[in-house]
mmCIF file of C-alpha atoms in Angstrom:
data_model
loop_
_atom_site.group_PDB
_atom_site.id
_atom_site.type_symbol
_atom_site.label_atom_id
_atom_site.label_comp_id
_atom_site.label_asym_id
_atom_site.label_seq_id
_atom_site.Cartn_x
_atom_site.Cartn_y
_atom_site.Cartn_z
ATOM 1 C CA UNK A 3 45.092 102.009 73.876
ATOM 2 C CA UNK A 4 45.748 105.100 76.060
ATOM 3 C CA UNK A 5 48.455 106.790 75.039
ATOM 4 C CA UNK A 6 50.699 109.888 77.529
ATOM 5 C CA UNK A 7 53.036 112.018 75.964
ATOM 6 C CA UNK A 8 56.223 114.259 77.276
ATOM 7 C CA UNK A 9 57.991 116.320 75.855
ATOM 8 C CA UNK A 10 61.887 115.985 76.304
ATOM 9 C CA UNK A 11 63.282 119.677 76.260
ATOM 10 C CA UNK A 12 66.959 118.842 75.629
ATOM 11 C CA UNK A 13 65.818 116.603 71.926
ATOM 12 C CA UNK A 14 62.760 119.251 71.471
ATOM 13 C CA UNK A 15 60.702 115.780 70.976
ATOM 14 C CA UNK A 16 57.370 114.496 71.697
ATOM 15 C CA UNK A 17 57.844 110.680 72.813
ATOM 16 C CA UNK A 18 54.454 108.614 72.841
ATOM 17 C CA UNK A 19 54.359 105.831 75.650
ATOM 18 C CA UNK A 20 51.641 103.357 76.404
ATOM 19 C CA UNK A 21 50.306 102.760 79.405
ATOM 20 C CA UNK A 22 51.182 99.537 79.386
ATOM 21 C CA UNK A 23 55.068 101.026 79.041
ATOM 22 C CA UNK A 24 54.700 103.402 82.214
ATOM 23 C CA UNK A 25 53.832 101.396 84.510
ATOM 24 C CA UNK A 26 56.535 100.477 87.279
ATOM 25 C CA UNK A 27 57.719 97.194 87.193
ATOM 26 C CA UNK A 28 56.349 94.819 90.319
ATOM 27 C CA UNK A 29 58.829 93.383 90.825
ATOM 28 C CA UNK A 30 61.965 94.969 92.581
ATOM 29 C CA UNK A 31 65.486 94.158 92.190
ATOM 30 C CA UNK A 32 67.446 92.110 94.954
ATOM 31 C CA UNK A 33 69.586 94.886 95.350
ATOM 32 C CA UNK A 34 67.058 97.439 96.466
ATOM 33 C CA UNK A 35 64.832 94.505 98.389
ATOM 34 C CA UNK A 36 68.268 94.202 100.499
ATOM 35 C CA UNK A 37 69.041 97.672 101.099
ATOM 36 C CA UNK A 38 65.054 98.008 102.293
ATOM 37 C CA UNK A 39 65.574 94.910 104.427
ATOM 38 C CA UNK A 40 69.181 96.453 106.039
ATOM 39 C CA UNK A 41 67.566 99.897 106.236
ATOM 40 C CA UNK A 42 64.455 98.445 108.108
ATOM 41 C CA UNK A 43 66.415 96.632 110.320
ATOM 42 C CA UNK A 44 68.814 99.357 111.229
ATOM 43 C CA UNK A 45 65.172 101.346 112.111
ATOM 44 C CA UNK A 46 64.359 98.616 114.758
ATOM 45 C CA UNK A 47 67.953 98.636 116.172
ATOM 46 C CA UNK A 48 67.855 102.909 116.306
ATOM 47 C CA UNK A 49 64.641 102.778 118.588
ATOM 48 C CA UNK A 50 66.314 101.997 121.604
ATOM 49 C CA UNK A 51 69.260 104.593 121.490
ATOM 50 C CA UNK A 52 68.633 107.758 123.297
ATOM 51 C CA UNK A 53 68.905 110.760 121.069
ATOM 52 C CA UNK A 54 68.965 109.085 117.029
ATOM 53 C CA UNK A 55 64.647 108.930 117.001
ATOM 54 C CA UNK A 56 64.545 111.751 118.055
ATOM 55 C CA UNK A 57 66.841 114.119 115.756
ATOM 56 C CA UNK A 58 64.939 111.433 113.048
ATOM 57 C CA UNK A 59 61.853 112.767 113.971
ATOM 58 C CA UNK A 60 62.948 117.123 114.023
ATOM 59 C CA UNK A 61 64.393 115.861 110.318
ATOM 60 C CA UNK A 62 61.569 114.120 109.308
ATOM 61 C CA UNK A 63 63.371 111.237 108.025
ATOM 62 C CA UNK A 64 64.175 107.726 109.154
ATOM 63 C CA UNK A 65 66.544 106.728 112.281
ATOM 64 C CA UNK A 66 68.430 104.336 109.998
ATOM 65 C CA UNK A 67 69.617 107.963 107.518
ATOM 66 C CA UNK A 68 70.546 109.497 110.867
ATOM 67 C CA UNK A 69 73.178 106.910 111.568
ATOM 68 C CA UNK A 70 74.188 106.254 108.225
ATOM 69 C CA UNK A 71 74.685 110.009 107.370
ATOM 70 C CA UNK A 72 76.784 110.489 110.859
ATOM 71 C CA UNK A 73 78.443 107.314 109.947
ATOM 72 C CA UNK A 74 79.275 108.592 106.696
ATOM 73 C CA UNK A 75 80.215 111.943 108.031
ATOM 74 C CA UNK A 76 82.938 110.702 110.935
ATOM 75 C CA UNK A 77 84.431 108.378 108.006
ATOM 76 C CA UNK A 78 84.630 111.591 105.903
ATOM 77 C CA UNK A 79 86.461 113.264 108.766
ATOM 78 C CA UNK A 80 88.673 110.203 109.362
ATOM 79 C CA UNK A 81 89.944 110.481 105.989
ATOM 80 C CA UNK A 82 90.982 114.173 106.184
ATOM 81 C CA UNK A 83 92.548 113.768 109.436
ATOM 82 C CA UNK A 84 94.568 110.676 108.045
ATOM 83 C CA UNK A 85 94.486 111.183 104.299
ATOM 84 C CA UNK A 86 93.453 109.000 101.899
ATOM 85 C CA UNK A 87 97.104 107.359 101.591
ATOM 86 C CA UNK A 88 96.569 106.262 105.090
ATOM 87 C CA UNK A 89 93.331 104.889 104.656
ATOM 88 C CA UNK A 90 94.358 102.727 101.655
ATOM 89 C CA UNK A 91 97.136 101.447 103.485
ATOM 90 C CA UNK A 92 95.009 100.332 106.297
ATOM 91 C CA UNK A 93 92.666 98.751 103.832
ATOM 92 C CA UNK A 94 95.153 96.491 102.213
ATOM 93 C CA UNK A 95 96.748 95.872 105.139
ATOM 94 C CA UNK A 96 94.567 94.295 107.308
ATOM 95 C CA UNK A 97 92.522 91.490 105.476
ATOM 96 C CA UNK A 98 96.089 90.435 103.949
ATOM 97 C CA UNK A 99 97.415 90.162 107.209
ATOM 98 C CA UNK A 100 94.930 88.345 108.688
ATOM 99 C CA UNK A 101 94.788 85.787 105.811
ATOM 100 C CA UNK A 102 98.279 85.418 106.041
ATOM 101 C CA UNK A 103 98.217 84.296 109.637
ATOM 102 C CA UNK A 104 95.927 81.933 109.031
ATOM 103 C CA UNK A 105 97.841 80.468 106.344
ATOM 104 C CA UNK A 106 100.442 80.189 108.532
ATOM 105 C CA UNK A 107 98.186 78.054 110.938
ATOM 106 C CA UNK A 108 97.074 75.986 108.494
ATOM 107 C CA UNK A 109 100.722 75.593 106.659
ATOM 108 C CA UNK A 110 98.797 76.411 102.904
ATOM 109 C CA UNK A 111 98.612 79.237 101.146
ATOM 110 C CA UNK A 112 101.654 81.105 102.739
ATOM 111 C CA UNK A 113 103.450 81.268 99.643
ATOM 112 C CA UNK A 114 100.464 83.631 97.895
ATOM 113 C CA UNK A 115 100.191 86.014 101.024
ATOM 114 C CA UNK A 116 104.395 86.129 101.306
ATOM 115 C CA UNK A 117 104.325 87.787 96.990
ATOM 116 C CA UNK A 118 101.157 89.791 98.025
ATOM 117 C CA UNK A 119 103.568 91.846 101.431
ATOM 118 C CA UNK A 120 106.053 91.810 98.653
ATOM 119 C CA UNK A 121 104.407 93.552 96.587
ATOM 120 C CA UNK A 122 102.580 95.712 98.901
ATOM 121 C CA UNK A 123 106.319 96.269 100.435
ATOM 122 C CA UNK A 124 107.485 96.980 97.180
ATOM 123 C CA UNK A 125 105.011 100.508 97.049
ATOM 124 C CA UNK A 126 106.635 101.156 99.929
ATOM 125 C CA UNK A 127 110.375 101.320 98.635
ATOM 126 C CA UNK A 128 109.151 103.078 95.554
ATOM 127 C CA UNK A 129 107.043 105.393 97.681
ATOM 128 C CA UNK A 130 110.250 106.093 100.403
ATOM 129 C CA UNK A 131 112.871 106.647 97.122
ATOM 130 C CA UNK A 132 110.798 109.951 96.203
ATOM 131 C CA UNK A 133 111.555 111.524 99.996
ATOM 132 C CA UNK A 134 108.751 113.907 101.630
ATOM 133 C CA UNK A 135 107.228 115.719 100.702
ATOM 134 C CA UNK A 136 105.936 112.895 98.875
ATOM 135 C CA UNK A 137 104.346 113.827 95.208
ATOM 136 C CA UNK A 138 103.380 109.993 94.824
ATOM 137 C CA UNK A 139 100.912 109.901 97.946
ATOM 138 C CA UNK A 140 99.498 113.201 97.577
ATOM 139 C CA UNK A 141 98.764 112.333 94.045
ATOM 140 C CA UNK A 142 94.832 110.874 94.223
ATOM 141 C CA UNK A 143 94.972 108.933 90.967
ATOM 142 C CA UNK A 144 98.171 106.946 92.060
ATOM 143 C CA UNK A 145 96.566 106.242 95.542
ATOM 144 C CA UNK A 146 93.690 105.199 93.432
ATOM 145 C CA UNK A 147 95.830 102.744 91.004
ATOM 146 C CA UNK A 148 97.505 101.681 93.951
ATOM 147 C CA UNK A 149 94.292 101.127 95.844
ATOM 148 C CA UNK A 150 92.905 98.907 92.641
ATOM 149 C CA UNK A 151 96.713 96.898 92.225
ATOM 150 C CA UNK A 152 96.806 95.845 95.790
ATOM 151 C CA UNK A 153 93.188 94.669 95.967
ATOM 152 C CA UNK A 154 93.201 93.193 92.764
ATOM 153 C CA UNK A 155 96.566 91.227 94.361
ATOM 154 C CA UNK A 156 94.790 89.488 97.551
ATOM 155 C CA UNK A 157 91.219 88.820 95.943
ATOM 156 C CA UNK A 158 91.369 85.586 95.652
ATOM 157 C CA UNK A 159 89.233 85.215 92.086
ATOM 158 C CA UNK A 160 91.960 87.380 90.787
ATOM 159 C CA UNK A 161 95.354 85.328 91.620
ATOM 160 C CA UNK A 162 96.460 88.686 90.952
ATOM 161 C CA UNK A 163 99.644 88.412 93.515
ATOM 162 C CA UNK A 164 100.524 84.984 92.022
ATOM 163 C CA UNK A 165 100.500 86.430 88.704
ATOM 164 C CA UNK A 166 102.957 89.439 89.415
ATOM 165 C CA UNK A 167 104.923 86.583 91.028
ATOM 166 C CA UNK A 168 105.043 84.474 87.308
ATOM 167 C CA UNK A 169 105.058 87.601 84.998
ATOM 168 C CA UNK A 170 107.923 89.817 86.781
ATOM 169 C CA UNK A 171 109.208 88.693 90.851
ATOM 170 C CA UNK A 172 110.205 84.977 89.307
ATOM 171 C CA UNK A 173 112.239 86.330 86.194
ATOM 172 C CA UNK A 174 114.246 88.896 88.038
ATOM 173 C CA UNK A 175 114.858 86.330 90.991
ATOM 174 C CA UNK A 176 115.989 83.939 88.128
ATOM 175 C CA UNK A 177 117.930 86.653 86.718
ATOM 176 C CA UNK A 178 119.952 87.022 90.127
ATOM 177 C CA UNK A 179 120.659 83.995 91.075
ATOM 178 C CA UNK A 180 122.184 83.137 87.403
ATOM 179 C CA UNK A 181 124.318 85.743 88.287
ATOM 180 C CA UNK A 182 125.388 84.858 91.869
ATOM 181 C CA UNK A 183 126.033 81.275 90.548
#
């Protein structure tokens, strides 16, 4: 058999592969066959607006990266003008919300959407207590933990709200109304 060698500057080795080894493999992942698939269709829809072909065409690159890299570029310049803070609030916000109307509709499931706004209201308090200017929300890691608590809390494979509810809301409820009583 055939065989290629490279040499790998950072080890200062010679690695021997077949050919047999080199050779892509034929098939391609589902990921990448989507992407393709969304990236050729978002070519076809491009044609027909007036200026994207042709600023693809001066860049020598598809219509669908045009969009996709102004697309990405406005949502950079979103988050600067709002801040990431802003941005995750919005986020966790607005599926919640909607979910929780339709709960409400269909008279199940309210009680998991009411812990998940208490929790989400609870960041709030905590976030108000510290005053502005606020070291919390200018701080990217605790947007970022907030960003992961709050999402973990309405997924719905997570039951993370429900959880919070049984480890830590229920106890200190329990805890005050033994008192009150």
């Amino acid at each position: 058999s055939h065989s290629s060698e490279t040499h790998t500057p950072e080890t200062n080795r010679i690695t021997t592969m077949s050919d047999a080894d080199s050779k892509p493999s034929p098939v391609p992942s589902a990921a990448k066959e989507q992407f393709a698939n969304f990236i050729e269709k978002l070519n076809r829809q491009c044609k027909g607006l007036p200026y994207i072909p042709v600023i693809a065409e001066k860049a020598k690159t598809k219509p669908a990266y045009v969009v996709l890299g102004g697309g990405g570029f406005l949502f950079f310049i979103f988050v600067l003008m709002v801040g990431l803070n802003a941005l995750v609030e919005m986020a966790c916000f607005a599926y919640p919300a909607f979910m929780a109307i339709k709960s409400l509709k269909e008279s199940s499931g309210y009680e998991v959407w009411l812990t998940y706004f208490m929790i989400f209201s609870s960041f709030h308090v905590m976030e108000a207590l510290y005053g502005h200017p606020d070291p919390m929300t200018d701080s990217t890691t605790y947007i970022l933990f907030k960003l992961v608590v709050l999402v973990l809390c309405f997924l719905p494979m997570t039951n993370g709200a429900e959880r919070i509810y049984k480890m830590g809301i229920k106890r200190v409820i329990a805890a005050a109304d033994a008192k009150t009583d």
